[in-house]
mmCIF file of C-alpha atoms in Angstrom:
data_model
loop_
_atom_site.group_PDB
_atom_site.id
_atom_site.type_symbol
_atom_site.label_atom_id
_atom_site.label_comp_id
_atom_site.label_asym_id
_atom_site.label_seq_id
_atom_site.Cartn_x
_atom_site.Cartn_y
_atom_site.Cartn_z
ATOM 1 C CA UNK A 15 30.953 -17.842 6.326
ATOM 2 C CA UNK A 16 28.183 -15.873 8.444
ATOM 3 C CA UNK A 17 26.159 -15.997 11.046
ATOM 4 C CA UNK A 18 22.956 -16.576 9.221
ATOM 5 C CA UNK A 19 24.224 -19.821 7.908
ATOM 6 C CA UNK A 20 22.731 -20.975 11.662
ATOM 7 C CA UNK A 21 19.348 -20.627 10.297
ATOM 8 C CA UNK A 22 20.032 -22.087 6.829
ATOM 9 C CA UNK A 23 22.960 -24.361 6.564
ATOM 10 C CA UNK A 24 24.490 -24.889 10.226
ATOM 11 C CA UNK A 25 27.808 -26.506 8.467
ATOM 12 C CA UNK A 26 28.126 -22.994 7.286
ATOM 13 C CA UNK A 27 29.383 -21.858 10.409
ATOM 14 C CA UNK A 28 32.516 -23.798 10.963
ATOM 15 C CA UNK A 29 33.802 -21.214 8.208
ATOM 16 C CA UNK A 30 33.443 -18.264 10.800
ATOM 17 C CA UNK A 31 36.812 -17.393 12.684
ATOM 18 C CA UNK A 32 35.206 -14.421 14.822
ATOM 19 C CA UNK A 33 32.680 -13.741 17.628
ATOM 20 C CA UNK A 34 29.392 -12.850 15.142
ATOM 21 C CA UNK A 35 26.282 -11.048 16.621
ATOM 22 C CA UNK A 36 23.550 -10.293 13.797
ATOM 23 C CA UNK A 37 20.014 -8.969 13.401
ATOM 24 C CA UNK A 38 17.793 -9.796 10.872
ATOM 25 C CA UNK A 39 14.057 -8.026 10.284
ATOM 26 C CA UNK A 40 11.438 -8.805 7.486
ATOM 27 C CA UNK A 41 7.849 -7.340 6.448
ATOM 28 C CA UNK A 42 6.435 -9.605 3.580
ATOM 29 C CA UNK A 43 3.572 -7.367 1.310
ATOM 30 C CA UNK A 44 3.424 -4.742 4.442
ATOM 31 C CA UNK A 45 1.363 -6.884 6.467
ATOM 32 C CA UNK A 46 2.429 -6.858 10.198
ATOM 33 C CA UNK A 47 0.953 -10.270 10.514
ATOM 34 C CA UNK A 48 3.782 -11.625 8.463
ATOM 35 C CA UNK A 49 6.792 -9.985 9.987
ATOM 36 C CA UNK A 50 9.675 -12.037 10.871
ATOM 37 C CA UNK A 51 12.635 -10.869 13.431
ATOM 38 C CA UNK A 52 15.842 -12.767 14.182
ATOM 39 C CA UNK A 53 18.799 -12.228 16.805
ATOM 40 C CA UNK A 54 21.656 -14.699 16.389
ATOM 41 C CA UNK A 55 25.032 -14.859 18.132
ATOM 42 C CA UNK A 56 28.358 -16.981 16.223
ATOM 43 C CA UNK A 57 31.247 -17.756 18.870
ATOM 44 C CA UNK A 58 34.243 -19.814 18.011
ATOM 45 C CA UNK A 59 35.483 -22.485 20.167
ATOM 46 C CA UNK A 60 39.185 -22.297 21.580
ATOM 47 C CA UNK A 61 42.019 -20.984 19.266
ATOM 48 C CA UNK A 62 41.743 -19.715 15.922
ATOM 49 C CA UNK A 63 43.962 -21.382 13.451
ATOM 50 C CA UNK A 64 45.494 -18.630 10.932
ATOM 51 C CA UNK A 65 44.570 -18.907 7.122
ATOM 52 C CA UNK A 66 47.224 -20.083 5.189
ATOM 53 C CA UNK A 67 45.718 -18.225 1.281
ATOM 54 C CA UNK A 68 42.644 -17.170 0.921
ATOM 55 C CA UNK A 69 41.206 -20.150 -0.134
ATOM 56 C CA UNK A 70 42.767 -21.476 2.910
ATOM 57 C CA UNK A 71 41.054 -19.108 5.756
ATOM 58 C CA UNK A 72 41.206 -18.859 9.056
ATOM 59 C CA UNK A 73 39.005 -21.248 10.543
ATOM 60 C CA UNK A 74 38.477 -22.242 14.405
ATOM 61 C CA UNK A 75 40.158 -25.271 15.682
ATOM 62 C CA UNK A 76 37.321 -27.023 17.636
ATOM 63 C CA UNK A 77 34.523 -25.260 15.694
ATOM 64 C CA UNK A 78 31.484 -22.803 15.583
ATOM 65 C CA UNK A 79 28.549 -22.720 18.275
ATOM 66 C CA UNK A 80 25.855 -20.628 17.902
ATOM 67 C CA UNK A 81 22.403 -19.466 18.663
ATOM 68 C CA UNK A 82 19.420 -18.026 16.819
ATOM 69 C CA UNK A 83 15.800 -16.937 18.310
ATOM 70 C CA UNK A 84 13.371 -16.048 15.768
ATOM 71 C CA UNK A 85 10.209 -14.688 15.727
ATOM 72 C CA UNK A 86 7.257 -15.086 12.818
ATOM 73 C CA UNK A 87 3.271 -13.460 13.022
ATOM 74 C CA UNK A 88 1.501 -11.284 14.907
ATOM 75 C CA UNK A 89 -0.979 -11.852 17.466
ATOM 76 C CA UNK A 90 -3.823 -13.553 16.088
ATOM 77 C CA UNK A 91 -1.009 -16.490 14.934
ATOM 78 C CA UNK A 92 2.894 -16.719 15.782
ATOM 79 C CA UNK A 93 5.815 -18.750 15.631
ATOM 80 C CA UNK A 94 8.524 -18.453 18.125
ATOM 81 C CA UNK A 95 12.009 -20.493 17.065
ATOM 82 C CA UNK A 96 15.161 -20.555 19.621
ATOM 83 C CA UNK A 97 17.796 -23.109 18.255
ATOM 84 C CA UNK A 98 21.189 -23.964 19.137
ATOM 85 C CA UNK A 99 23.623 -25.078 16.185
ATOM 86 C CA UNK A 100 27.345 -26.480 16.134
ATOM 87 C CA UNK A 101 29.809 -26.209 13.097
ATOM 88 C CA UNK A 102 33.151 -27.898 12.337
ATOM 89 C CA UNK A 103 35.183 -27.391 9.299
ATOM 90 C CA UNK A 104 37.910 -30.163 8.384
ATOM 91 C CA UNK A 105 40.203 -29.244 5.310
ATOM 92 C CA UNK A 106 37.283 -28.593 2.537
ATOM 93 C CA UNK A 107 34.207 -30.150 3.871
ATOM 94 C CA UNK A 108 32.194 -28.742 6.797
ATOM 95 C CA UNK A 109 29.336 -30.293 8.936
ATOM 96 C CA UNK A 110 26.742 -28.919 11.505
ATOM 97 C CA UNK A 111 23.903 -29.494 13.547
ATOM 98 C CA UNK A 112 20.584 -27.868 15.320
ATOM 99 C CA UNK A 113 18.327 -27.973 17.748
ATOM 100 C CA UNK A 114 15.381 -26.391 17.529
ATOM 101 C CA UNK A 115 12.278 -25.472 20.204
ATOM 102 C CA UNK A 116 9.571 -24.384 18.200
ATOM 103 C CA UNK A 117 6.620 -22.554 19.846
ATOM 104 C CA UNK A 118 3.344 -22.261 17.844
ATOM 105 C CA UNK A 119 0.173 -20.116 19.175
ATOM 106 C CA UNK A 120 -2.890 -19.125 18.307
ATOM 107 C CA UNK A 121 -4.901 -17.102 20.004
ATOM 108 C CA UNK A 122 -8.065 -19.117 21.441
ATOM 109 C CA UNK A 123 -6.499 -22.308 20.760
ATOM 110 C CA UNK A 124 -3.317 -22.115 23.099
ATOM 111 C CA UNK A 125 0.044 -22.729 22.603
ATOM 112 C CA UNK A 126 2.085 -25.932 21.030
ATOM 113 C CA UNK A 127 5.704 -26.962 21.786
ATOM 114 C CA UNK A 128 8.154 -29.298 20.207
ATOM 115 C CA UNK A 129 11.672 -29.967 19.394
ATOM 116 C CA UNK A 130 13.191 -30.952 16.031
ATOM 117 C CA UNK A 131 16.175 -31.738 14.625
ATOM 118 C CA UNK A 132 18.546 -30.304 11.556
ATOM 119 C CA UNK A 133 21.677 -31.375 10.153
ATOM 120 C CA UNK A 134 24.109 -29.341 7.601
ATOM 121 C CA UNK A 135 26.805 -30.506 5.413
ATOM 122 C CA UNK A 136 28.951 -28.372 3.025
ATOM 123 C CA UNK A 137 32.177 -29.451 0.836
ATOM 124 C CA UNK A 138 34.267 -27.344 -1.893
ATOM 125 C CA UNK A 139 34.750 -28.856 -4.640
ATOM 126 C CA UNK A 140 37.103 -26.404 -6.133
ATOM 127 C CA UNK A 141 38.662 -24.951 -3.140
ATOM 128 C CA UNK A 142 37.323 -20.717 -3.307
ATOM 129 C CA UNK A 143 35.845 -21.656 -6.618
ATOM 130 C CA UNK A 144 32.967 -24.309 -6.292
ATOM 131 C CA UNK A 145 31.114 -25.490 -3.058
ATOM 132 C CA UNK A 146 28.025 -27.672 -2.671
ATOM 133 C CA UNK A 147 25.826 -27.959 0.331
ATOM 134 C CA UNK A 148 22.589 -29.923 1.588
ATOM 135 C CA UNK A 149 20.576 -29.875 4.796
ATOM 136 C CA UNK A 150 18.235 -30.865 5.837
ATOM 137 C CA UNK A 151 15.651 -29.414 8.605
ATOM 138 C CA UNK A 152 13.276 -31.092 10.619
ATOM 139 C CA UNK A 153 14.627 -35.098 10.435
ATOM 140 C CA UNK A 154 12.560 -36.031 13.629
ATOM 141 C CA UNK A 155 9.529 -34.873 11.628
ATOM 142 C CA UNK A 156 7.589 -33.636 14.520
ATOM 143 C CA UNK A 157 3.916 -33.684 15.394
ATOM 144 C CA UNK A 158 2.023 -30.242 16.024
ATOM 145 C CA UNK A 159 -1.221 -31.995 16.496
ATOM 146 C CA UNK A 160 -3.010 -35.269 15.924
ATOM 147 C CA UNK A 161 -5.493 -33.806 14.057
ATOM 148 C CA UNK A 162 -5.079 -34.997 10.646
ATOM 149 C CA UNK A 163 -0.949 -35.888 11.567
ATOM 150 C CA UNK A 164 -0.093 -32.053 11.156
ATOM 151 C CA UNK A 165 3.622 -32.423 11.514
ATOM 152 C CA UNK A 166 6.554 -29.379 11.201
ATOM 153 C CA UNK A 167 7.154 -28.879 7.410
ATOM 154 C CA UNK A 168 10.351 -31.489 6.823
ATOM 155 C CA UNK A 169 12.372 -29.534 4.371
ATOM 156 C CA UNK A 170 15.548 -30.497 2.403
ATOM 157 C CA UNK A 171 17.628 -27.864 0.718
ATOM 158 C CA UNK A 172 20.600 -28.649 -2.156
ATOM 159 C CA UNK A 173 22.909 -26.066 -3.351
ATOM 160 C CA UNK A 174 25.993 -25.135 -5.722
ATOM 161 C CA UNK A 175 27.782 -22.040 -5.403
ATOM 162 C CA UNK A 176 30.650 -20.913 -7.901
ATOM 163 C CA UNK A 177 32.955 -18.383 -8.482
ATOM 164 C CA UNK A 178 33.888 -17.344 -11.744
ATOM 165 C CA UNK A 179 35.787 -14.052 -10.535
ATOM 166 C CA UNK A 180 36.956 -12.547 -7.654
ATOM 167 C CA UNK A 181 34.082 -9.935 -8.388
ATOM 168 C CA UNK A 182 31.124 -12.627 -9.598
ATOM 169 C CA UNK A 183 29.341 -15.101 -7.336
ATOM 170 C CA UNK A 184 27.100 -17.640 -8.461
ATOM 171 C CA UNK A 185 24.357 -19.716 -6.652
ATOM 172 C CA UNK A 186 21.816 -22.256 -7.296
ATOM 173 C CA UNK A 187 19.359 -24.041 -4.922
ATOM 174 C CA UNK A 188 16.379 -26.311 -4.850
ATOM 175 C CA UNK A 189 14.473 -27.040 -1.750
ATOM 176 C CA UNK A 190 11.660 -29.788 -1.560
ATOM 177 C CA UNK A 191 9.187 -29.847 1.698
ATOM 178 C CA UNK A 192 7.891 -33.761 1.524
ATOM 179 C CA UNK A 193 4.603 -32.040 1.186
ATOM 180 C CA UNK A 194 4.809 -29.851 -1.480
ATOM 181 C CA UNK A 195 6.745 -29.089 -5.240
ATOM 182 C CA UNK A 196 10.399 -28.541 -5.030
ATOM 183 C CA UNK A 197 11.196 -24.272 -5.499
ATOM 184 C CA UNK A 198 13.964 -23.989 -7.166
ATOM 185 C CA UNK A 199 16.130 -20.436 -6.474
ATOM 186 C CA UNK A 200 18.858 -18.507 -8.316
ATOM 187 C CA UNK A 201 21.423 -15.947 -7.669
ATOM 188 C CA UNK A 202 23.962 -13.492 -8.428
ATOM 189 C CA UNK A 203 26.043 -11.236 -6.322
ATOM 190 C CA UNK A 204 28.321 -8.834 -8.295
ATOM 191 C CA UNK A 205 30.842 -7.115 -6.047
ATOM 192 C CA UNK A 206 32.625 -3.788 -7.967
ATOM 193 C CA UNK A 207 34.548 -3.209 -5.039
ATOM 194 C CA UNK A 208 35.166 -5.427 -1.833
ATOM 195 C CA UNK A 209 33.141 -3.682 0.895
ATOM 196 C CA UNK A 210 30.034 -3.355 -1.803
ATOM 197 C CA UNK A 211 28.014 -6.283 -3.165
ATOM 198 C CA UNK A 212 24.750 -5.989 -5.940
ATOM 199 C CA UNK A 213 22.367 -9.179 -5.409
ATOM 200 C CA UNK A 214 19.577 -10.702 -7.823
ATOM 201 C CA UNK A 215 17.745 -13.899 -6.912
ATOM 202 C CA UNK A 216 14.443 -15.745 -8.255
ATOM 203 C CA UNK A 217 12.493 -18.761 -6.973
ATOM 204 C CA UNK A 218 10.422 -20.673 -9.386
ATOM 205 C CA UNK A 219 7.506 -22.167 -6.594
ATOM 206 C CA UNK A 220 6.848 -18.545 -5.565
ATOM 207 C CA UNK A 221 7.277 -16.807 -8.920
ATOM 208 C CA UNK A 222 9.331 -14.218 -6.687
ATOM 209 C CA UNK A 223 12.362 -11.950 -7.589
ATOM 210 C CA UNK A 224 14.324 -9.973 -5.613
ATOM 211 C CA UNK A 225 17.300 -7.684 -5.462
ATOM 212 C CA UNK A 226 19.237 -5.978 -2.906
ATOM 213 C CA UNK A 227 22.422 -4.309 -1.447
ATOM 214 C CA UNK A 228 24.942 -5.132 0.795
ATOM 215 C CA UNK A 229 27.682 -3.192 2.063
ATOM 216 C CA UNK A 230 30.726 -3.871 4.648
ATOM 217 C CA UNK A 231 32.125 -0.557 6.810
ATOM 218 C CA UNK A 232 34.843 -2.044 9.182
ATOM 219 C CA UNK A 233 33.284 -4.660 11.446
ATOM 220 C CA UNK A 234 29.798 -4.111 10.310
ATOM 221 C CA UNK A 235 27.836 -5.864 7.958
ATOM 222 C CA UNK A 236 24.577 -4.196 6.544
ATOM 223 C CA UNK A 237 22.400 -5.607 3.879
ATOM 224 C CA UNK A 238 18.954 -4.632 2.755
ATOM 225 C CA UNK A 239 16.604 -7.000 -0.623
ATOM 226 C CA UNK A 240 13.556 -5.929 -2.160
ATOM 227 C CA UNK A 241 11.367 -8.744 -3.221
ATOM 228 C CA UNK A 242 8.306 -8.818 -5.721
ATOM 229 C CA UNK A 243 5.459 -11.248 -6.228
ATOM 230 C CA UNK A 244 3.139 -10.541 -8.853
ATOM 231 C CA UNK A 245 0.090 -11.386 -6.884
ATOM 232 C CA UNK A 246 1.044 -10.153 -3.473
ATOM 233 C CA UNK A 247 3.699 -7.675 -3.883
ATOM 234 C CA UNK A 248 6.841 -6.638 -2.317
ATOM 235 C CA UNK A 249 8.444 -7.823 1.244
ATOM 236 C CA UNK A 250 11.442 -5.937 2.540
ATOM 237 C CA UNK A 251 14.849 -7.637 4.019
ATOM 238 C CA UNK A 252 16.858 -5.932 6.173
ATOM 239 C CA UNK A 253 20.002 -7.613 7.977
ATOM 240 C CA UNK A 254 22.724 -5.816 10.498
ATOM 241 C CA UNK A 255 25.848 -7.853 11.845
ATOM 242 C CA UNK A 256 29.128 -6.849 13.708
ATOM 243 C CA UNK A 257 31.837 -9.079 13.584
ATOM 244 C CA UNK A 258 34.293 -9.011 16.108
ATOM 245 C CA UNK A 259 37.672 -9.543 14.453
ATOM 246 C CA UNK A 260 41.031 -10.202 16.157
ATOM 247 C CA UNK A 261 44.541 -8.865 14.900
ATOM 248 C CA UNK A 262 45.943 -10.223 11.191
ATOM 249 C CA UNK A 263 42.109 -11.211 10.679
#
């Protein structure tokens, strides 16, 4: 697990056994209207429980909190996100929740609060083989404004992950907003050596590819994705995390 699954699939992070912090910045088509920064912070509750095989990992015994603050826009039009999450693994299937504040401004029109809802689950089929996962963000489907119902986008996400190799990792997703056509997303991550990892991905809605790089040196975590759209062209990903192992970890 990592510390990002707090912004994508909360049950992800009952699967982390070690104090997390992360940073995560993206331009999309070098507009600074459309940037989008991200602090968030993974802490295991109590005791760590030692991994028995490495399909068996280290997990902590009463769970994963965390937070996430998040940023999107610029100042014409912005988004502001802080959420709290909670994750608990049990054997092979892991579950999660959120809480979100979500701040939306524009300029001349004020500012707009409200709070939503998200809920994660996650279970291996194949223990270190195959997983699945769904969430689902949004269930309170909350109002922005009465003017024609605008609501927060309700968004539910399914996805299948497998392992062929120790080297090869496989992914599939789709994700439907109730108020648009699903997007469904591929991946691939090809690790030649354990601290270095080669990603490809595509999403069908956006007709977008990307590729990128990811690399481990001790406790840090640094990974960097290109993406390309034909019509708008490429956004940048860039993502920095220290994990804060303990001893036999």
């Amino acid at each position: 697990g990592e510390v990002w699954a707090i912004g994508n699939n909360v049950a992800g992070l009952g699967s982390l056994n070690a104090p997390t912090v992360g940073f995560y910045a993206e331009n999309r088509y070098f507009s600074a209207a459309l940037n989008v920064a991200a602090l968030a912070v993974a802490l295991p509750v109590g005791a760590v429980t030692p991994g028995a095989t490495p399909a068996q990992p280290a997990i902590a015994k009463n769970g994963v909190a965390g937070l996430e603050v998040q940023r999107f826009g610029g100042s014409l039009y912005n988004e502001t996100r802080a959420g709290l999450g909670y994750g608990y693994r049990f054997g092979l299937i892991s579950l999660g929740a959120r809480v979100d504040m979500l701040q939306v401004s524009i300029e001349g029109l004020g500012s707009r609060r409200v709070a939503l809802g998200s809920l994660g689950g996650q279970m291996e089929l194949l223990p270190g083989k195959l997983a699945i996962g769904v969430s689902l963000y949004n269930l309170n489907q909350a109002k922005l404004a009465n003017y024609q119902d605008e609501r927060v986008p309700t968004i539910l996400k399914a996805g299948l992950a497998y392992r062929p190799t120790a080297q090869v990792l496989l992914l599939a997703e789709t994700e439907k907003d109730v108020e648009r056509d699903a997007n469904f997303k591929a991946g691939l991550e090809y690790r030649p050596v354990p601290l270095l990892a080669a990603r490809l991905g595509l999403a069908s809605l956006t007709e977008q590819v990307s590729a990128g790089l990811g690399v481990q040196a001790k406790s840090f975590e640094l990974n960097y994705a290109a993406a390309y759209q034909q019509a708008l062209g490429f956004s940048h990903h860039l993502s920095v995390a220290k994990v804060w192992k303990g001893k036999g970890q």
